[in-house]
Amino acid sequence: MRRIIGFVTMFFLAVTVVFGKSQENVIDITFNKLGAVYHKNESGNAVCKVIKANNDITYEVVVEIVDIDKKPIGYKKTYTLSSPFERYYYVPFQFSELGYYYLSVSFLHGDKVIFSKQEGFGVIPDVTLTKKDYDSPFGVGAHYARYGDWRVAEIQQALGIAWVRDVARWKDFIGTARNTPDPFIDYLDRHNICWLPILDYVDANHGWQDENGIWRWDEDVTNIKKYVEMNENRILVYESQNEPSNFAGWNKRWPHPQGQK
């Protein structure tokens, strides 16, 4: 009997120490995607593990999804939890709107919230996520410029993602009537996001040659320099080319002797 009592006592202590909470009741929320990052219209789910160690009180367990302003968006389930137990609640979701959301789980006794926990997750454009990105969601290439929807930065900021790799649309600002600094840089600065710009796509099929048949990109290089200077040298690190073998036609113009890429 002493061994049983000792085990129960150690269990209660372990619950308190492991989870770092003074309460005996514990909530743990786990999303099925690494980094809790989902793309628009992607099905996702979360599992809420609830440990009730107190035998004297019956709780209502409220599981709810709210938006970034903590306003309910429609999903809400209520469960009764009386005896000491470890239970799991499955929460499916799918969003057609970009945003940052919270999954909230609360213990209620009467109208009073005894204990609660919230975990956030982000819904961002599907063009930003590939299978590679799931391995490192905090280095996601969000492609705001290509997608044309800069709300993503606010979601990315809430997710804690610190940088983005995207195309620098210097051709939109050089040699045009606009001739103004790129507002995209200011936008990312306001959200404390670092930017790795891709400055050019060198196309072997549409480049130009001089009279000696030598391929040249002098005009592009000159305009890129203007773009960097126009933005007050805020572009200190950049990527000069994105996957030239795949998109720029180099394999067709100069094929590999063994047919490799």
Short mmCIF file of C-alpha atoms in Angstrom, two decimals:
data_model
loop_
_atom_site.label_atom_id
_atom_site.label_comp_id
_atom_site.label_asym_id
_atom_site.label_seq_id
_atom_site.Cartn_x
_atom_site.Cartn_y
_atom_site.Cartn_z
CA MET A 1 0.00 0.00 0.00
CA ARG A 2 2.86 2.36 0.78
CA ARG A 3 4.32 1.73 -2.63
CA ILE A 4 1.02 2.66 -4.29
CA ILE A 5 0.69 5.86 -2.26
CA GLY A 6 4.29 6.71 -3.01
CA PHE A 7 3.71 6.18 -6.73
CA VAL A 8 0.63 8.42 -6.73
CA THR A 9 2.51 11.11 -4.81
CA MET A 10 5.40 10.93 -7.25
CA PHE A 11 2.95 11.13 -10.17
CA PHE A 12 1.41 14.35 -8.85
CA LEU A 13 4.89 15.76 -8.22
CA ALA A 14 6.05 14.78 -11.69
CA VAL A 15 3.07 16.53 -13.25
CA THR A 16 3.94 19.70 -11.37
CA VAL A 17 7.69 19.62 -12.00
CA VAL A 18 7.79 18.42 -15.60
CA PHE A 19 5.32 20.97 -16.87
CA GLY A 20 6.64 23.73 -14.65
CA LYS A 21 3.18 24.61 -13.31
CA SER A 22 1.89 24.97 -9.79
CA GLN A 23 -1.47 23.58 -10.87
CA GLU A 24 -2.12 19.86 -10.78
CA ASN A 25 -4.11 20.13 -14.01
CA VAL A 26 -2.10 20.34 -17.21
CA ILE A 27 -2.86 21.11 -20.88
CA ASP A 28 -0.55 20.26 -23.77
CA ILE A 29 -1.31 21.24 -27.40
CA THR A 30 0.48 19.63 -30.37
CA PHE A 31 0.00 20.55 -34.05
CA ASN A 32 0.54 18.01 -36.81
CA LYS A 33 2.86 20.28 -38.84
CA LEU A 34 6.33 21.32 -37.75
CA GLY A 35 6.32 24.96 -36.69
CA ALA A 36 2.49 25.06 -36.76
CA VAL A 37 2.63 26.53 -40.28
CA TYR A 38 -0.19 25.70 -42.72
CA HIS A 39 -1.00 26.98 -46.15
CA LYS A 40 -4.32 28.26 -47.36
CA ASN A 41 -6.98 25.51 -47.75
CA GLU A 42 -4.66 22.87 -46.29
CA SER A 43 -6.26 20.44 -43.84
CA GLY A 44 -4.59 20.39 -40.45
CA ASN A 45 -5.21 19.21 -36.94
CA ALA A 46 -4.07 19.49 -33.37
CA VAL A 47 -4.23 17.15 -30.39
CA CYS A 48 -4.97 18.56 -26.95
CA LYS A 49 -3.72 16.40 -24.08
CA VAL A 50 -5.46 17.17 -20.81
CA ILE A 51 -4.31 15.81 -17.45
CA LYS A 52 -6.71 16.18 -14.54
CA ALA A 53 -5.08 15.24 -11.26
CA ASN A 54 -7.61 16.75 -8.85
CA ASN A 55 -10.35 14.36 -7.71
CA ASP A 56 -12.61 16.88 -5.98
CA ILE A 57 -13.70 19.22 -8.78
CA THR A 58 -15.63 18.63 -12.00
CA TYR A 59 -14.46 20.84 -14.83
CA GLU A 60 -15.90 21.92 -18.14
CA VAL A 61 -13.14 21.71 -20.72
CA VAL A 62 -13.64 24.27 -23.51
CA VAL A 63 -11.67 23.80 -26.73
CA GLU A 64 -11.91 26.79 -29.08
CA ILE A 65 -10.17 28.41 -32.06
CA VAL A 66 -9.90 32.20 -32.07
CA ASP A 67 -8.27 34.72 -34.41
CA ILE A 68 -5.27 36.92 -33.70
CA ASP A 69 -7.54 39.39 -31.86
CA LYS A 70 -8.85 36.50 -29.71
CA LYS A 71 -12.28 36.62 -31.36
CA PRO A 72 -14.11 33.28 -31.85
CA ILE A 73 -14.24 32.06 -35.43
CA GLY A 74 -16.78 29.26 -35.05
CA TYR A 75 -15.01 26.16 -33.70
CA LYS A 76 -15.92 25.48 -30.08
CA LYS A 77 -16.33 22.19 -28.22
CA THR A 78 -17.18 21.65 -24.54
CA TYR A 79 -16.40 18.48 -22.58
CA THR A 80 -17.05 17.42 -18.99
CA LEU A 81 -14.08 16.15 -17.01
CA SER A 82 -14.72 14.84 -13.52
CA SER A 83 -12.42 11.99 -12.45
CA PRO A 84 -8.63 12.18 -12.50
CA PHE A 85 -7.68 11.22 -16.02
CA GLU A 86 -5.50 11.84 -19.05
CA ARG A 87 -7.59 12.60 -22.10
CA TYR A 88 -6.98 13.63 -25.71
CA TYR A 89 -9.16 15.93 -27.80
CA TYR A 90 -8.72 15.98 -31.59
CA VAL A 91 -9.22 19.34 -33.32
CA PRO A 92 -9.44 19.38 -37.15
CA PHE A 93 -9.30 22.64 -39.11
CA GLN A 94 -8.97 24.08 -42.61
CA PHE A 95 -8.80 27.80 -43.42
CA SER A 96 -9.49 29.62 -46.65
CA GLU A 97 -8.33 32.94 -45.17
CA LEU A 98 -4.76 33.91 -44.38
CA GLY A 99 -4.12 34.68 -40.75
CA TYR A 100 -2.67 33.81 -37.37
CA TYR A 101 -4.95 31.84 -35.07
CA TYR A 102 -4.94 30.43 -31.55
CA LEU A 103 -6.14 27.09 -30.28
CA SER A 104 -7.39 27.70 -26.76
CA VAL A 105 -8.09 25.05 -24.12
CA SER A 106 -9.55 26.06 -20.74
CA PHE A 107 -10.69 24.40 -17.50
CA LEU A 108 -13.87 26.05 -16.22
CA HIS A 109 -15.49 25.53 -12.83
CA GLY A 110 -18.84 27.25 -12.96
CA ASP A 111 -18.17 30.48 -14.85
CA LYS A 112 -14.62 30.80 -13.60
CA VAL A 113 -11.59 29.87 -15.69
CA ILE A 114 -9.32 27.81 -13.44
CA PHE A 115 -6.55 27.07 -15.90
CA SER A 116 -6.05 27.68 -19.62
CA LYS A 117 -3.48 27.47 -22.38
CA GLN A 118 -3.23 28.86 -25.91
CA GLU A 119 -0.97 27.89 -28.81
CA GLY A 120 -0.79 29.82 -32.06
CA PHE A 121 -0.57 28.63 -35.66
CA GLY A 122 -0.26 30.43 -39.00
CA VAL A 123 -2.06 30.09 -42.32
CA ILE A 124 0.01 31.51 -45.18
CA PRO A 125 -0.20 31.36 -49.01
CA ASP A 126 0.31 27.92 -50.50
CA VAL A 127 2.92 29.26 -52.92
CA THR A 128 5.25 29.75 -49.95
CA LEU A 129 5.29 26.17 -48.75
CA THR A 130 6.95 23.16 -50.28
CA LYS A 131 7.92 19.85 -48.74
CA LYS A 132 11.41 21.27 -48.18
CA ASP A 133 10.05 24.19 -46.18
CA TYR A 134 8.39 21.87 -43.67
CA ASP A 135 11.88 20.74 -42.65
CA SER A 136 12.70 24.34 -41.72
CA PRO A 137 9.57 26.47 -41.37
CA PHE A 138 11.55 29.34 -39.85
CA GLY A 139 13.41 29.81 -43.12
CA VAL A 140 10.38 29.84 -45.36
CA GLY A 141 10.65 31.73 -48.65
CA ALA A 142 7.41 33.69 -48.47
CA HIS A 143 7.54 35.26 -51.96
CA TYR A 144 5.45 38.28 -51.01
CA ALA A 145 6.34 40.03 -54.26
CA ARG A 146 5.29 37.11 -56.44
CA TYR A 147 2.13 36.39 -54.48
CA GLY A 148 1.10 40.04 -54.34
CA ASP A 149 -0.23 39.77 -50.79
CA TRP A 150 1.96 41.41 -48.20
CA ARG A 151 -0.28 40.49 -45.27
CA VAL A 152 1.95 37.44 -45.00
CA ALA A 153 4.60 39.46 -43.14
CA GLU A 154 2.24 40.08 -40.23
CA ILE A 155 1.51 36.36 -40.00
CA GLN A 156 5.20 35.54 -40.34
CA GLN A 157 6.04 37.97 -37.55
CA ALA A 158 3.50 36.30 -35.27
CA LEU A 159 5.03 32.91 -36.13
CA GLY A 160 8.46 34.18 -35.12
CA ILE A 161 9.97 33.71 -38.58
CA ALA A 162 12.88 36.14 -38.88
CA TRP A 163 13.75 36.22 -42.57
CA VAL A 164 12.44 35.82 -46.08
CA ARG A 165 13.99 35.02 -49.45
CA ASP A 166 12.25 36.75 -52.32
CA VAL A 167 12.77 38.29 -55.74
CA ALA A 168 13.90 41.92 -55.92
CA ARG A 169 11.68 43.52 -58.53
CA TRP A 170 14.30 46.04 -59.57
CA LYS A 171 12.94 46.20 -63.13
CA ASP A 172 9.79 47.86 -61.74
CA PHE A 173 11.81 50.77 -60.34
CA ILE A 174 14.68 51.40 -62.73
CA GLY A 175 14.13 53.35 -65.94
CA THR A 176 10.50 54.07 -65.14
CA ALA A 177 8.61 57.16 -64.06
CA ARG A 178 8.44 55.77 -60.53
CA ASN A 179 12.19 55.87 -59.90
CA THR A 180 11.59 55.58 -56.14
CA PRO A 181 13.04 53.33 -53.45
CA ASP A 182 11.47 49.90 -53.20
CA PRO A 183 8.59 50.05 -50.64
CA PHE A 184 9.01 46.32 -50.08
CA ILE A 185 12.17 46.96 -48.06
CA ASP A 186 10.40 49.44 -45.78
CA TYR A 187 7.56 46.99 -45.37
CA LEU A 188 9.85 44.20 -44.17
CA ASP A 189 11.78 46.60 -41.94
CA ARG A 190 8.57 47.61 -40.18
CA HIS A 191 7.99 43.94 -39.35
CA ASN A 192 11.60 43.29 -38.29
CA ILE A 193 12.09 40.70 -41.03
CA CYS A 194 15.45 40.24 -42.74
CA TRP A 195 15.42 39.87 -46.52
CA LEU A 196 17.63 37.80 -48.79
CA PRO A 197 16.88 39.37 -52.20
CA ILE A 198 17.29 37.50 -55.47
CA LEU A 199 18.63 40.20 -57.77
CA ASP A 200 18.39 38.62 -61.20
CA TYR A 201 17.38 35.64 -63.31
CA VAL A 202 20.06 35.25 -65.97
CA ASP A 203 18.37 33.65 -68.96
CA ALA A 204 20.67 31.86 -71.41
CA ASN A 205 17.93 31.74 -74.06
CA HIS A 206 17.19 35.46 -74.14
CA GLY A 207 20.50 37.10 -73.27
CA TRP A 208 22.51 39.15 -75.75
CA GLN A 209 25.98 38.82 -77.24
CA ASP A 210 28.51 41.39 -78.35
CA GLU A 211 30.17 41.52 -81.79
CA ASN A 212 32.64 38.86 -80.69
CA GLY A 213 29.92 36.41 -79.70
CA ILE A 214 30.55 36.87 -75.97
CA TRP A 215 27.51 36.75 -73.73
CA ARG A 216 27.03 40.01 -71.81
CA TRP A 217 24.68 41.32 -69.14
CA ASP A 218 26.17 44.79 -68.75
CA GLU A 219 22.81 46.54 -68.83
CA ASP A 220 21.35 44.30 -66.13
CA VAL A 221 24.40 44.77 -63.91
CA THR A 222 24.26 48.56 -64.34
CA ASN A 223 20.57 48.71 -63.46
CA ILE A 224 20.98 46.41 -60.47
CA LYS A 225 23.72 48.71 -59.19
CA LYS A 226 21.34 51.67 -59.56
CA TYR A 227 18.66 49.76 -57.67
CA VAL A 228 21.02 49.03 -54.76
CA GLU A 229 22.24 52.62 -54.61
CA MET A 230 18.70 53.98 -54.86
CA ASN A 231 17.82 51.99 -51.75
CA GLU A 232 20.65 53.63 -49.83
CA ASN A 233 22.81 50.52 -49.70
CA ARG A 234 20.32 48.69 -47.52
CA ILE A 235 20.92 45.58 -49.63
CA LEU A 236 24.14 44.21 -48.17
CA VAL A 237 23.65 40.50 -48.86
CA TYR A 238 21.95 39.10 -51.94
CA GLU A 239 21.52 36.06 -54.15
CA SER A 240 22.54 36.62 -57.75
CA GLN A 241 20.73 33.69 -59.37
CA ASN A 242 18.04 31.16 -58.58
CA GLU A 243 18.49 27.60 -59.90
CA PRO A 244 19.88 28.53 -63.33
CA SER A 245 19.97 24.88 -64.41
CA ASN A 246 16.24 24.47 -63.90
CA PHE A 247 14.79 27.69 -65.29
CA ALA A 248 17.32 29.65 -67.32
CA GLY A 249 17.97 27.30 -70.23
CA TRP A 250 21.66 26.63 -69.58
CA ASN A 251 21.29 22.89 -70.11
CA LYS A 252 19.77 23.42 -73.55
CA ARG A 253 22.43 25.86 -74.72
CA TRP A 254 25.43 23.98 -73.31
CA PRO A 255 24.37 20.34 -72.76
CA HIS A 256 26.45 18.13 -70.51
CA PRO A 257 28.58 15.56 -72.46
CA GLN A 258 27.01 12.72 -70.47
CA GLY A 259 23.55 14.21 -70.46
CA GLN A 260 23.69 15.25 -66.83
CA LYS A 261 22.37 18.53 -65.44
#
